[in-house]
Amino acid sequence: MKKLVFIISLAIVAISCGEKKEKKETSETTFLEGTIKVDGSSTVFPVTEAVAEEFRAVQPKVKVTIGVSGTGGGFKKFSRGETNISNASRPIKDKEIAACEENNISYLELEVAYDGLAVLVNPENDWVDSFTVEELKKIWEPAAQGVIMKWNQIRPEWPNEEIHLFGPGVASGTYDYFTEAIVGKSGSSRGDFTASEDDHVLVQGIVGDKYALGFFGLAYYAENKDKLTLIGVNNGEEVVKPTLETVSNGTYRPLSRPLFIYVNSTSIKSPEVVEFVNFYIDNATELSEDVGYIPLPSELYTKQKENFKAFVESNK
């Protein structure tokens, strides 16, 4: 009897050890460790932040840090090899490509969502119901500085009060896109406006000023819609406000655009980065919509996934 009890005890210990070993092996193959460094666009930040939060739930030992230096500032760090991923609200520029090449940095561009640039005024503004592209250009072009200073210079029936302008800083991809779409040249605008890379600063500026006018990414309006008034833009045929439908079907023009992340090829050797990017693409549909952006069509996400898989294979 004692012999039987001894044998059973040994069996239980062996099974227990086996379970521990199996759990340990599972843990080692399932949970990754390391730090993923992301920087760049404040517009893309909400999407990447939402992805990072969900990713932490499945990979709690991986730390994802996300800076907000603007698209241009992010590409400077990216080109020096300081970050794994760069958030961008516009495609990479020639000078940024050259900087990457100088430092032997190769990369992959991935579209992650669509965005509409929101044109906004203070809720106490009861005179503006829409803008034409020509009116926005008249306000924001370089020649307007020191000349177009009051609302009634845009339409005579509007108040004889100063326009107070708010917009993203010159390192912002949102600034580049807006100036290209409205003024006709990227990075070209009047300089006498309150600029910030932090969209929350722009929100507060418009909220606190009855005569304010500004623009930034749609997600920040979605966060603050109870404090701001969204203004429609005439696309040449009709006045359209940015929504999921109007951005995705192209009727909110010319202020709709794709959003990107760029992945550094040297990061492919880090399995946590590969896992994070795959997780990003797989969850971008739901999470981009959750934070106020417009998902890509499903076939485009499939294409992004295929492109990333090929990128990983070629940089192992």
PDB file of C-alpha atoms in Angstrom:
ATOM      1  CA  MET A   1       0.000   0.000   0.000  1.00  0.00           C
ATOM      2  CA  LYS A   2       2.827   2.395   0.943  1.00  0.00           C
ATOM      3  CA  LYS A   3       4.524   1.528  -2.332  1.00  0.00           C
ATOM      4  CA  LEU A   4       1.358   2.388  -4.267  1.00  0.00           C
ATOM      5  CA  VAL A   5       0.989   5.755  -2.474  1.00  0.00           C
ATOM      6  CA  PHE A   6       4.650   6.522  -3.214  1.00  0.00           C
ATOM      7  CA  ILE A   7       4.182   5.748  -6.935  1.00  0.00           C
ATOM      8  CA  ILE A   8       1.045   7.904  -7.119  1.00  0.00           C
ATOM      9  CA  SER A   9       2.872  10.771  -5.376  1.00  0.00           C
ATOM     10  CA  LEU A  10       5.708  10.560  -7.849  1.00  0.00           C
ATOM     11  CA  ALA A  11       3.232  10.636 -10.719  1.00  0.00           C
ATOM     12  CA  ILE A  12       1.530  13.739  -9.319  1.00  0.00           C
ATOM     13  CA  VAL A  13       4.883  15.503  -8.879  1.00  0.00           C
ATOM     14  CA  ALA A  14       5.914  14.551 -12.416  1.00  0.00           C
ATOM     15  CA  ILE A  15       2.631  15.830 -13.867  1.00  0.00           C
ATOM     16  CA  SER A  16       2.926  19.029 -11.841  1.00  0.00           C
ATOM     17  CA  CYS A  17       6.491  19.628 -13.036  1.00  0.00           C
ATOM     18  CA  GLY A  18       5.418  18.908 -16.582  1.00  0.00           C
ATOM     19  CA  GLU A  19       2.634  21.469 -16.305  1.00  0.00           C
ATOM     20  CA  LYS A  20       5.037  24.062 -14.929  1.00  0.00           C
ATOM     21  CA  LYS A  21       7.519  23.348 -17.688  1.00  0.00           C
ATOM     22  CA  GLU A  22       4.770  23.545 -20.309  1.00  0.00           C
ATOM     23  CA  LYS A  23       3.512  26.835 -18.874  1.00  0.00           C
ATOM     24  CA  LYS A  24       7.025  28.229 -18.819  1.00  0.00           C
ATOM     25  CA  GLU A  25       7.598  27.221 -22.448  1.00  0.00           C
ATOM     26  CA  THR A  26       4.242  28.673 -23.463  1.00  0.00           C
ATOM     27  CA  SER A  27       5.084  31.871 -21.611  1.00  0.00           C
ATOM     28  CA  GLU A  28       8.447  32.144 -23.310  1.00  0.00           C
ATOM     29  CA  THR A  29       7.010  31.687 -26.793  1.00  0.00           C
ATOM     30  CA  THR A  30       3.897  33.844 -26.252  1.00  0.00           C
ATOM     31  CA  PHE A  31       5.110  36.874 -24.311  1.00  0.00           C
ATOM     32  CA  LEU A  32       7.621  39.218 -25.899  1.00  0.00           C
ATOM     33  CA  GLU A  33       9.762  41.858 -24.227  1.00  0.00           C
ATOM     34  CA  GLY A  34      11.355  45.110 -25.316  1.00  0.00           C
ATOM     35  CA  THR A  35      10.618  48.750 -26.106  1.00  0.00           C
ATOM     36  CA  ILE A  36       9.037  50.091 -29.297  1.00  0.00           C
ATOM     37  CA  LYS A  37       9.766  53.759 -29.980  1.00  0.00           C
ATOM     38  CA  VAL A  38       7.220  55.728 -32.012  1.00  0.00           C
ATOM     39  CA  ASP A  39       7.183  59.452 -32.782  1.00  0.00           C
ATOM     40  CA  GLY A  40       5.728  61.869 -35.309  1.00  0.00           C
ATOM     41  CA  SER A  41       2.295  63.175 -36.243  1.00  0.00           C
ATOM     42  CA  SER A  42      -0.114  64.401 -33.569  1.00  0.00           C
ATOM     43  CA  THR A  43      -2.916  63.505 -35.985  1.00  0.00           C
ATOM     44  CA  VAL A  44      -1.922  59.837 -36.198  1.00  0.00           C
ATOM     45  CA  PHE A  45      -1.147  59.734 -32.449  1.00  0.00           C
ATOM     46  CA  PRO A  46      -4.725  58.824 -31.331  1.00  0.00           C
ATOM     47  CA  VAL A  47      -4.793  55.775 -33.627  1.00  0.00           C
ATOM     48  CA  THR A  48      -1.342  54.553 -32.581  1.00  0.00           C
ATOM     49  CA  GLU A  49      -2.109  55.206 -28.919  1.00  0.00           C
ATOM     50  CA  ALA A  50      -5.330  53.178 -29.150  1.00  0.00           C
ATOM     51  CA  VAL A  51      -3.429  50.329 -30.839  1.00  0.00           C
ATOM     52  CA  ALA A  52      -0.691  50.477 -28.183  1.00  0.00           C
ATOM     53  CA  GLU A  53      -3.235  50.275 -25.361  1.00  0.00           C
ATOM     54  CA  GLU A  54      -4.855  47.183 -26.861  1.00  0.00           C
ATOM     55  CA  PHE A  55      -1.440  45.673 -27.621  1.00  0.00           C
ATOM     56  CA  ARG A  56      -0.394  46.014 -23.972  1.00  0.00           C
ATOM     57  CA  ALA A  57      -3.288  43.739 -23.041  1.00  0.00           C
ATOM     58  CA  VAL A  58      -1.830  40.892 -25.128  1.00  0.00           C
ATOM     59  CA  GLN A  59       1.861  41.759 -24.750  1.00  0.00           C
ATOM     60  CA  PRO A  60       2.177  43.345 -21.290  1.00  0.00           C
ATOM     61  CA  LYS A  61       5.976  43.083 -21.205  1.00  0.00           C
ATOM     62  CA  VAL A  62       6.429  45.230 -24.318  1.00  0.00           C
ATOM     63  CA  LYS A  63       6.701  48.973 -23.673  1.00  0.00           C
ATOM     64  CA  VAL A  64       5.417  51.242 -26.451  1.00  0.00           C
ATOM     65  CA  THR A  65       6.494  54.891 -26.149  1.00  0.00           C
ATOM     66  CA  ILE A  66       4.786  57.440 -28.423  1.00  0.00           C
ATOM     67  CA  GLY A  67       6.145  60.954 -28.923  1.00  0.00           C
ATOM     68  CA  VAL A  68       4.435  63.844 -30.694  1.00  0.00           C
ATOM     69  CA  SER A  69       7.065  65.849 -32.589  1.00  0.00           C
ATOM     70  CA  GLY A  70       4.892  66.453 -35.649  1.00  0.00           C
ATOM     71  CA  THR A  71       5.336  64.567 -38.912  1.00  0.00           C
ATOM     72  CA  GLY A  72       8.490  66.493 -39.829  1.00  0.00           C
ATOM     73  CA  GLY A  73      10.016  66.177 -36.361  1.00  0.00           C
ATOM     74  CA  GLY A  74       9.201  62.481 -36.318  1.00  0.00           C
ATOM     75  CA  PHE A  75      10.921  61.894 -39.654  1.00  0.00           C
ATOM     76  CA  LYS A  76      14.069  63.638 -38.354  1.00  0.00           C
ATOM     77  CA  LYS A  77      14.303  61.137 -35.506  1.00  0.00           C
ATOM     78  CA  PHE A  78      13.331  58.265 -37.796  1.00  0.00           C
ATOM     79  CA  SER A  79      16.040  59.144 -40.338  1.00  0.00           C
ATOM     80  CA  ARG A  80      18.645  59.045 -37.558  1.00  0.00           C
ATOM     81  CA  GLY A  81      17.526  55.601 -36.458  1.00  0.00           C
ATOM     82  CA  GLU A  82      16.167  56.871 -33.129  1.00  0.00           C
ATOM     83  CA  THR A  83      12.675  55.406 -33.597  1.00  0.00           C
ATOM     84  CA  ASN A  84      11.218  52.140 -34.848  1.00  0.00           C
ATOM     85  CA  ILE A  85       8.031  53.639 -36.280  1.00  0.00           C
ATOM     86  CA  SER A  86       7.118  57.122 -37.491  1.00  0.00           C
ATOM     87  CA  ASN A  87       3.549  58.424 -37.446  1.00  0.00           C
ATOM     88  CA  ALA A  88       2.915  60.595 -40.510  1.00  0.00           C
ATOM     89  CA  SER A  89      -0.060  62.592 -41.767  1.00  0.00           C
ATOM     90  CA  ARG A  90       1.574  63.019 -45.186  1.00  0.00           C
ATOM     91  CA  PRO A  91       3.958  60.999 -47.371  1.00  0.00           C
ATOM     92  CA  ILE A  92       7.678  61.303 -46.675  1.00  0.00           C
ATOM     93  CA  LYS A  93       9.389  64.220 -48.499  1.00  0.00           C
ATOM     94  CA  ASP A  94      12.423  64.002 -50.797  1.00  0.00           C
ATOM     95  CA  LYS A  95      14.714  65.669 -48.253  1.00  0.00           C
ATOM     96  CA  GLU A  96      13.582  63.194 -45.591  1.00  0.00           C
ATOM     97  CA  ILE A  97      14.169  60.284 -47.963  1.00  0.00           C
ATOM     98  CA  ALA A  98      17.686  61.634 -48.575  1.00  0.00           C
ATOM     99  CA  ALA A  99      18.320  61.885 -44.820  1.00  0.00           C
ATOM    100  CA  CYS A 100      17.262  58.231 -44.410  1.00  0.00           C
ATOM    101  CA  GLU A 101      19.559  57.175 -47.259  1.00  0.00           C
ATOM    102  CA  GLU A 102      22.511  59.026 -45.715  1.00  0.00           C
ATOM    103  CA  ASN A 103      22.086  56.944 -42.556  1.00  0.00           C
ATOM    104  CA  ASN A 104      21.351  53.676 -44.407  1.00  0.00           C
ATOM    105  CA  ILE A 105      17.779  53.658 -43.122  1.00  0.00           C
ATOM    106  CA  SER A 106      15.308  51.838 -45.335  1.00  0.00           C
ATOM    107  CA  TYR A 107      11.619  51.719 -44.497  1.00  0.00           C
ATOM    108  CA  LEU A 108       8.106  50.695 -45.479  1.00  0.00           C
ATOM    109  CA  GLU A 109       5.157  53.090 -45.788  1.00  0.00           C
ATOM    110  CA  LEU A 110       1.827  51.688 -44.558  1.00  0.00           C
ATOM    111  CA  GLU A 111      -1.550  53.423 -44.857  1.00  0.00           C
ATOM    112  CA  VAL A 112      -3.589  52.961 -41.672  1.00  0.00           C
ATOM    113  CA  ALA A 113      -6.676  55.221 -41.967  1.00  0.00           C
ATOM    114  CA  TYR A 114      -8.273  58.216 -43.660  1.00  0.00           C
ATOM    115  CA  ASP A 115      -8.711  61.642 -42.100  1.00  0.00           C
ATOM    116  CA  GLY A 116     -10.624  64.774 -42.915  1.00  0.00           C
ATOM    117  CA  LEU A 117      -9.182  68.122 -41.849  1.00  0.00           C
ATOM    118  CA  ALA A 118     -11.751  69.912 -39.712  1.00  0.00           C
ATOM    119  CA  VAL A 119     -12.335  73.678 -40.113  1.00  0.00           C
ATOM    120  CA  LEU A 120     -13.582  75.041 -36.797  1.00  0.00           C
ATOM    121  CA  VAL A 121     -14.942  78.140 -35.089  1.00  0.00           C
ATOM    122  CA  ASN A 122     -16.099  79.044 -31.601  1.00  0.00           C
ATOM    123  CA  PRO A 123     -19.714  78.043 -30.770  1.00  0.00           C
ATOM    124  CA  GLU A 124     -20.583  81.742 -30.248  1.00  0.00           C
ATOM    125  CA  ASN A 125     -19.771  82.383 -33.912  1.00  0.00           C
ATOM    126  CA  ASP A 126     -23.270  82.702 -35.423  1.00  0.00           C
ATOM    127  CA  TRP A 127     -22.314  84.190 -38.808  1.00  0.00           C
ATOM    128  CA  VAL A 128     -20.223  81.480 -40.541  1.00  0.00           C
ATOM    129  CA  ASP A 129     -22.181  78.574 -41.996  1.00  0.00           C
ATOM    130  CA  SER A 130     -19.621  77.469 -44.619  1.00  0.00           C
ATOM    131  CA  PHE A 131     -16.442  78.411 -46.489  1.00  0.00           C
ATOM    132  CA  THR A 132     -15.428  78.092 -50.093  1.00  0.00           C
ATOM    133  CA  VAL A 133     -11.880  76.944 -50.871  1.00  0.00           C
ATOM    134  CA  GLU A 134     -11.263  80.421 -52.328  1.00  0.00           C
ATOM    135  CA  GLU A 135     -12.297  82.078 -49.067  1.00  0.00           C
ATOM    136  CA  LEU A 136     -10.019  79.821 -47.029  1.00  0.00           C
ATOM    137  CA  LYS A 137      -7.171  80.626 -49.401  1.00  0.00           C
ATOM    138  CA  LYS A 138      -7.865  84.352 -49.070  1.00  0.00           C
ATOM    139  CA  ILE A 139      -7.550  83.995 -45.293  1.00  0.00           C
ATOM    140  CA  TRP A 140      -4.488  81.721 -45.137  1.00  0.00           C
ATOM    141  CA  GLU A 141      -2.265  82.568 -48.137  1.00  0.00           C
ATOM    142  CA  PRO A 142       1.046  84.424 -47.472  1.00  0.00           C
ATOM    143  CA  ALA A 143      -0.293  87.626 -49.072  1.00  0.00           C
ATOM    144  CA  ALA A 144      -3.037  87.773 -46.426  1.00  0.00           C
ATOM    145  CA  GLN A 145      -0.594  88.546 -43.620  1.00  0.00           C
ATOM    146  CA  GLY A 146      -1.213  92.077 -42.344  1.00  0.00           C
ATOM    147  CA  VAL A 147      -3.881  92.583 -45.009  1.00  0.00           C
ATOM    148  CA  ILE A 148      -6.819  90.221 -44.405  1.00  0.00           C
ATOM    149  CA  MET A 149      -7.391  90.889 -40.733  1.00  0.00           C
ATOM    150  CA  LYS A 150     -11.163  91.111 -40.243  1.00  0.00           C
ATOM    151  CA  TRP A 151     -14.151  88.880 -40.817  1.00  0.00           C
ATOM    152  CA  ASN A 152     -15.972  91.405 -43.025  1.00  0.00           C
ATOM    153  CA  GLN A 153     -13.076  91.308 -45.497  1.00  0.00           C
ATOM    154  CA  ILE A 154     -14.168  87.753 -46.348  1.00  0.00           C
ATOM    155  CA  ARG A 155     -17.890  88.523 -46.633  1.00  0.00           C
ATOM    156  CA  PRO A 156     -19.243  92.074 -46.143  1.00  0.00           C
ATOM    157  CA  GLU A 157     -22.111  90.868 -43.961  1.00  0.00           C
ATOM    158  CA  TRP A 158     -19.722  89.283 -41.448  1.00  0.00           C
ATOM    159  CA  PRO A 159     -18.599  91.292 -38.357  1.00  0.00           C
ATOM    160  CA  ASN A 160     -16.060  94.106 -38.448  1.00  0.00           C
ATOM    161  CA  GLU A 161     -13.932  92.150 -35.971  1.00  0.00           C
ATOM    162  CA  GLU A 162     -10.425  90.674 -36.130  1.00  0.00           C
ATOM    163  CA  ILE A 163     -10.009  87.057 -37.222  1.00  0.00           C
ATOM    164  CA  HIS A 164      -7.832  85.147 -34.750  1.00  0.00           C
ATOM    165  CA  LEU A 165      -6.237  82.164 -36.481  1.00  0.00           C
ATOM    166  CA  PHE A 166      -5.122  78.853 -34.979  1.00  0.00           C
ATOM    167  CA  GLY A 167      -3.348  76.028 -36.788  1.00  0.00           C
ATOM    168  CA  PRO A 168      -0.730  73.281 -36.533  1.00  0.00           C
ATOM    169  CA  GLY A 169       2.951  74.229 -36.503  1.00  0.00           C
ATOM    170  CA  VAL A 170       5.075  74.222 -39.644  1.00  0.00           C
ATOM    171  CA  ALA A 171       6.605  70.824 -38.745  1.00  0.00           C
ATOM    172  CA  SER A 172       3.136  69.289 -38.866  1.00  0.00           C
ATOM    173  CA  GLY A 173       1.972  67.118 -41.743  1.00  0.00           C
ATOM    174  CA  THR A 174      -1.493  68.577 -41.191  1.00  0.00           C
ATOM    175  CA  TYR A 175      -0.097  72.060 -41.884  1.00  0.00           C
ATOM    176  CA  ASP A 176       1.643  70.774 -45.022  1.00  0.00           C
ATOM    177  CA  TYR A 177      -1.504  69.091 -46.280  1.00  0.00           C
ATOM    178  CA  PHE A 178      -3.810  72.031 -45.563  1.00  0.00           C
ATOM    179  CA  THR A 179      -1.534  74.559 -47.250  1.00  0.00           C
ATOM    180  CA  GLU A 180      -1.108  72.350 -50.310  1.00  0.00           C
ATOM    181  CA  ALA A 181      -4.852  71.688 -50.612  1.00  0.00           C
ATOM    182  CA  ILE A 182      -6.020  75.249 -49.891  1.00  0.00           C
ATOM    183  CA  VAL A 183      -3.179  77.622 -50.789  1.00  0.00           C
ATOM    184  CA  GLY A 184      -1.742  75.475 -53.572  1.00  0.00           C
ATOM    185  CA  LYS A 185       1.763  75.055 -52.146  1.00  0.00           C
ATOM    186  CA  SER A 186       2.837  72.865 -49.239  1.00  0.00           C
ATOM    187  CA  GLY A 187       4.237  74.870 -46.316  1.00  0.00           C
ATOM    188  CA  SER A 188       3.101  78.211 -47.748  1.00  0.00           C
ATOM    189  CA  SER A 189       0.892  80.393 -45.533  1.00  0.00           C
ATOM    190  CA  ARG A 190       0.717  83.616 -43.588  1.00  0.00           C
ATOM    191  CA  GLY A 191       2.803  83.522 -40.437  1.00  0.00           C
ATOM    192  CA  ASP A 192       0.671  85.585 -38.050  1.00  0.00           C
ATOM    193  CA  PHE A 193      -1.348  82.768 -36.526  1.00  0.00           C
ATOM    194  CA  THR A 194      -1.161  80.855 -33.257  1.00  0.00           C
ATOM    195  CA  ALA A 195       0.670  77.632 -34.122  1.00  0.00           C
ATOM    196  CA  SER A 196       1.141  74.476 -32.056  1.00  0.00           C
ATOM    197  CA  GLU A 197       2.112  70.856 -32.658  1.00  0.00           C
ATOM    198  CA  ASP A 198      -0.284  69.995 -29.837  1.00  0.00           C
ATOM    199  CA  ASP A 199      -3.838  69.957 -31.155  1.00  0.00           C
ATOM    200  CA  HIS A 200      -5.207  70.270 -27.624  1.00  0.00           C
ATOM    201  CA  VAL A 201      -3.643  73.756 -27.460  1.00  0.00           C
ATOM    202  CA  LEU A 202      -5.479  74.672 -30.682  1.00  0.00           C
ATOM    203  CA  VAL A 203      -8.748  73.360 -29.273  1.00  0.00           C
ATOM    204  CA  GLN A 204      -8.377  75.505 -26.152  1.00  0.00           C
ATOM    205  CA  GLY A 205      -7.477  78.563 -28.235  1.00  0.00           C
ATOM    206  CA  ILE A 206     -10.635  78.300 -30.341  1.00  0.00           C
ATOM    207  CA  VAL A 207     -12.817  77.449 -27.340  1.00  0.00           C
ATOM    208  CA  GLY A 208     -11.683  80.624 -25.569  1.00  0.00           C
ATOM    209  CA  ASP A 209     -12.119  83.098 -28.441  1.00  0.00           C
ATOM    210  CA  LYS A 210     -15.416  84.063 -30.142  1.00  0.00           C
ATOM    211  CA  TYR A 211     -13.544  85.364 -33.219  1.00  0.00           C
ATOM    212  CA  ALA A 212     -11.251  82.346 -33.630  1.00  0.00           C
ATOM    213  CA  LEU A 213     -10.874  80.204 -36.740  1.00  0.00           C
ATOM    214  CA  GLY A 214      -8.684  77.118 -36.944  1.00  0.00           C
ATOM    215  CA  PHE A 215      -8.085  73.709 -38.453  1.00  0.00           C
ATOM    216  CA  PHE A 216      -6.766  70.321 -37.344  1.00  0.00           C
ATOM    217  CA  GLY A 217      -7.466  66.586 -37.688  1.00  0.00           C
ATOM    218  CA  LEU A 218     -11.023  65.339 -37.402  1.00  0.00           C
ATOM    219  CA  ALA A 219     -10.326  63.138 -34.353  1.00  0.00           C
ATOM    220  CA  TYR A 220      -9.631  66.149 -32.147  1.00  0.00           C
ATOM    221  CA  TYR A 221     -12.953  67.657 -33.162  1.00  0.00           C
ATOM    222  CA  ALA A 222     -14.636  64.337 -32.307  1.00  0.00           C
ATOM    223  CA  GLU A 223     -13.102  64.564 -28.821  1.00  0.00           C
ATOM    224  CA  ASN A 224     -14.351  68.139 -28.358  1.00  0.00           C
ATOM    225  CA  LYS A 225     -17.518  68.401 -30.447  1.00  0.00           C
ATOM    226  CA  ASP A 226     -19.476  69.859 -27.525  1.00  0.00           C
ATOM    227  CA  LYS A 227     -17.025  72.804 -27.352  1.00  0.00           C
ATOM    228  CA  LEU A 228     -16.500  73.587 -31.056  1.00  0.00           C
ATOM    229  CA  THR A 229     -18.508  74.279 -34.207  1.00  0.00           C
ATOM    230  CA  LEU A 230     -17.558  72.305 -37.318  1.00  0.00           C
ATOM    231  CA  ILE A 231     -17.828  74.308 -40.567  1.00  0.00           C
ATOM    232  CA  GLY A 232     -18.569  72.759 -43.951  1.00  0.00           C
ATOM    233  CA  VAL A 233     -16.449  73.417 -47.047  1.00  0.00           C
ATOM    234  CA  ASN A 234     -17.900  73.921 -50.529  1.00  0.00           C
ATOM    235  CA  ASN A 235     -16.323  71.323 -52.833  1.00  0.00           C
ATOM    236  CA  GLY A 236     -17.437  73.220 -55.940  1.00  0.00           C
ATOM    237  CA  GLU A 237     -20.809  71.516 -56.052  1.00  0.00           C
ATOM    238  CA  GLU A 238     -22.132  71.501 -52.494  1.00  0.00           C
ATOM    239  CA  VAL A 239     -21.203  72.303 -48.897  1.00  0.00           C
ATOM    240  CA  VAL A 240     -19.874  69.195 -47.159  1.00  0.00           C
ATOM    241  CA  LYS A 241     -18.754  68.523 -43.581  1.00  0.00           C
ATOM    242  CA  PRO A 242     -16.209  65.791 -42.823  1.00  0.00           C
ATOM    243  CA  THR A 243     -17.811  62.533 -41.681  1.00  0.00           C
ATOM    244  CA  LEU A 244     -17.013  58.849 -42.065  1.00  0.00           C
ATOM    245  CA  GLU A 245     -19.148  58.781 -45.203  1.00  0.00           C
ATOM    246  CA  THR A 246     -17.986  62.020 -46.863  1.00  0.00           C
ATOM    247  CA  VAL A 247     -14.286  61.347 -46.258  1.00  0.00           C
ATOM    248  CA  SER A 248     -14.425  57.740 -47.458  1.00  0.00           C
ATOM    249  CA  ASN A 249     -16.498  58.536 -50.585  1.00  0.00           C
ATOM    250  CA  GLY A 250     -14.365  61.561 -51.526  1.00  0.00           C
ATOM    251  CA  THR A 251     -17.077  64.234 -51.402  1.00  0.00           C
ATOM    252  CA  TYR A 252     -15.284  66.106 -48.609  1.00  0.00           C
ATOM    253  CA  ARG A 253     -12.653  67.544 -50.882  1.00  0.00           C
ATOM    254  CA  PRO A 254     -10.012  68.810 -50.982  1.00  0.00           C
ATOM    255  CA  LEU A 255      -9.463  68.233 -47.250  1.00  0.00           C
ATOM    256  CA  SER A 256      -9.470  64.410 -47.062  1.00  0.00           C
ATOM    257  CA  ARG A 257      -6.223  62.437 -46.880  1.00  0.00           C
ATOM    258  CA  PRO A 258      -4.638  59.106 -45.920  1.00  0.00           C
ATOM    259  CA  LEU A 259      -2.668  58.638 -42.681  1.00  0.00           C
ATOM    260  CA  PHE A 260       0.513  56.559 -42.464  1.00  0.00           C
ATOM    261  CA  ILE A 261       2.996  54.775 -40.290  1.00  0.00           C
ATOM    262  CA  TYR A 262       6.576  54.163 -41.497  1.00  0.00           C
ATOM    263  CA  VAL A 263       8.513  51.138 -40.233  1.00  0.00           C
ATOM    264  CA  ASN A 264      12.313  51.115 -39.992  1.00  0.00           C
ATOM    265  CA  SER A 265      13.867  48.036 -41.656  1.00  0.00           C
ATOM    266  CA  THR A 266      16.396  47.550 -38.825  1.00  0.00           C
ATOM    267  CA  SER A 267      13.462  47.055 -36.447  1.00  0.00           C
ATOM    268  CA  ILE A 268      12.391  43.880 -38.235  1.00  0.00           C
ATOM    269  CA  LYS A 269      15.026  42.022 -36.226  1.00  0.00           C
ATOM    270  CA  SER A 270      12.959  42.838 -33.121  1.00  0.00           C
ATOM    271  CA  PRO A 271      10.035  40.384 -32.956  1.00  0.00           C
ATOM    272  CA  GLU A 272       8.029  42.742 -30.740  1.00  0.00           C
ATOM    273  CA  VAL A 273       8.024  45.377 -33.510  1.00  0.00           C
ATOM    274  CA  VAL A 274       6.863  42.850 -36.115  1.00  0.00           C
ATOM    275  CA  GLU A 275       4.142  41.655 -33.754  1.00  0.00           C
ATOM    276  CA  PHE A 276       3.050  45.239 -33.012  1.00  0.00           C
ATOM    277  CA  VAL A 277       2.807  46.256 -36.690  1.00  0.00           C
ATOM    278  CA  ASN A 278       0.811  43.127 -37.557  1.00  0.00           C
ATOM    279  CA  PHE A 279      -1.463  43.844 -34.586  1.00  0.00           C
ATOM    280  CA  TYR A 280      -1.804  47.457 -35.788  1.00  0.00           C
ATOM    281  CA  ILE A 281      -2.941  46.452 -39.272  1.00  0.00           C
ATOM    282  CA  ASP A 282      -5.283  43.756 -37.943  1.00  0.00           C
ATOM    283  CA  ASN A 283      -7.023  46.167 -35.560  1.00  0.00           C
ATOM    284  CA  ALA A 284      -6.857  49.458 -37.467  1.00  0.00           C
ATOM    285  CA  THR A 285     -10.392  49.146 -38.820  1.00  0.00           C
ATOM    286  CA  GLU A 286     -12.034  49.141 -35.404  1.00  0.00           C
ATOM    287  CA  LEU A 287      -9.591  51.339 -33.512  1.00  0.00           C
ATOM    288  CA  SER A 288      -9.296  54.111 -36.115  1.00  0.00           C
ATOM    289  CA  GLU A 289     -13.079  54.450 -36.091  1.00  0.00           C
ATOM    290  CA  ASP A 290     -13.126  54.418 -32.277  1.00  0.00           C
ATOM    291  CA  VAL A 291     -10.928  57.530 -32.155  1.00  0.00           C
ATOM    292  CA  GLY A 292     -12.767  59.460 -34.866  1.00  0.00           C
ATOM    293  CA  TYR A 293     -11.030  58.463 -38.101  1.00  0.00           C
ATOM    294  CA  ILE A 294     -12.180  56.570 -41.150  1.00  0.00           C
ATOM    295  CA  PRO A 295     -10.961  53.004 -41.772  1.00  0.00           C
ATOM    296  CA  LEU A 296      -9.543  51.928 -45.116  1.00  0.00           C
ATOM    297  CA  PRO A 297     -11.512  49.444 -47.217  1.00  0.00           C
ATOM    298  CA  SER A 298     -10.768  45.890 -46.037  1.00  0.00           C
ATOM    299  CA  GLU A 299      -8.920  44.997 -49.241  1.00  0.00           C
ATOM    300  CA  LEU A 300      -6.441  47.825 -48.605  1.00  0.00           C
ATOM    301  CA  TYR A 301      -5.659  46.497 -45.131  1.00  0.00           C
ATOM    302  CA  THR A 302      -5.100  43.087 -46.719  1.00  0.00           C
ATOM    303  CA  LYS A 303      -2.672  44.731 -49.138  1.00  0.00           C
ATOM    304  CA  GLN A 304      -0.851  46.493 -46.282  1.00  0.00           C
ATOM    305  CA  LYS A 305      -0.501  43.159 -44.485  1.00  0.00           C
ATOM    306  CA  GLU A 306       0.954  41.521 -47.603  1.00  0.00           C
ATOM    307  CA  ASN A 307       3.374  44.412 -48.112  1.00  0.00           C
ATOM    308  CA  PHE A 308       4.550  44.194 -44.525  1.00  0.00           C
ATOM    309  CA  LYS A 309       5.020  40.417 -44.708  1.00  0.00           C
ATOM    310  CA  ALA A 310       7.226  40.843 -47.813  1.00  0.00           C
ATOM    311  CA  PHE A 311       9.150  43.654 -46.048  1.00  0.00           C
ATOM    312  CA  VAL A 312       9.804  41.430 -43.040  1.00  0.00           C
ATOM    313  CA  GLU A 313      11.019  38.546 -45.225  1.00  0.00           C
ATOM    314  CA  SER A 314      13.393  40.792 -47.167  1.00  0.00           C
ATOM    315  CA  ASN A 315      14.919  42.328 -44.018  1.00  0.00           C
ATOM    316  CA  LYS A 316      15.428  39.274 -41.807  1.00  0.00           C
TER     317      LYS A 316
END
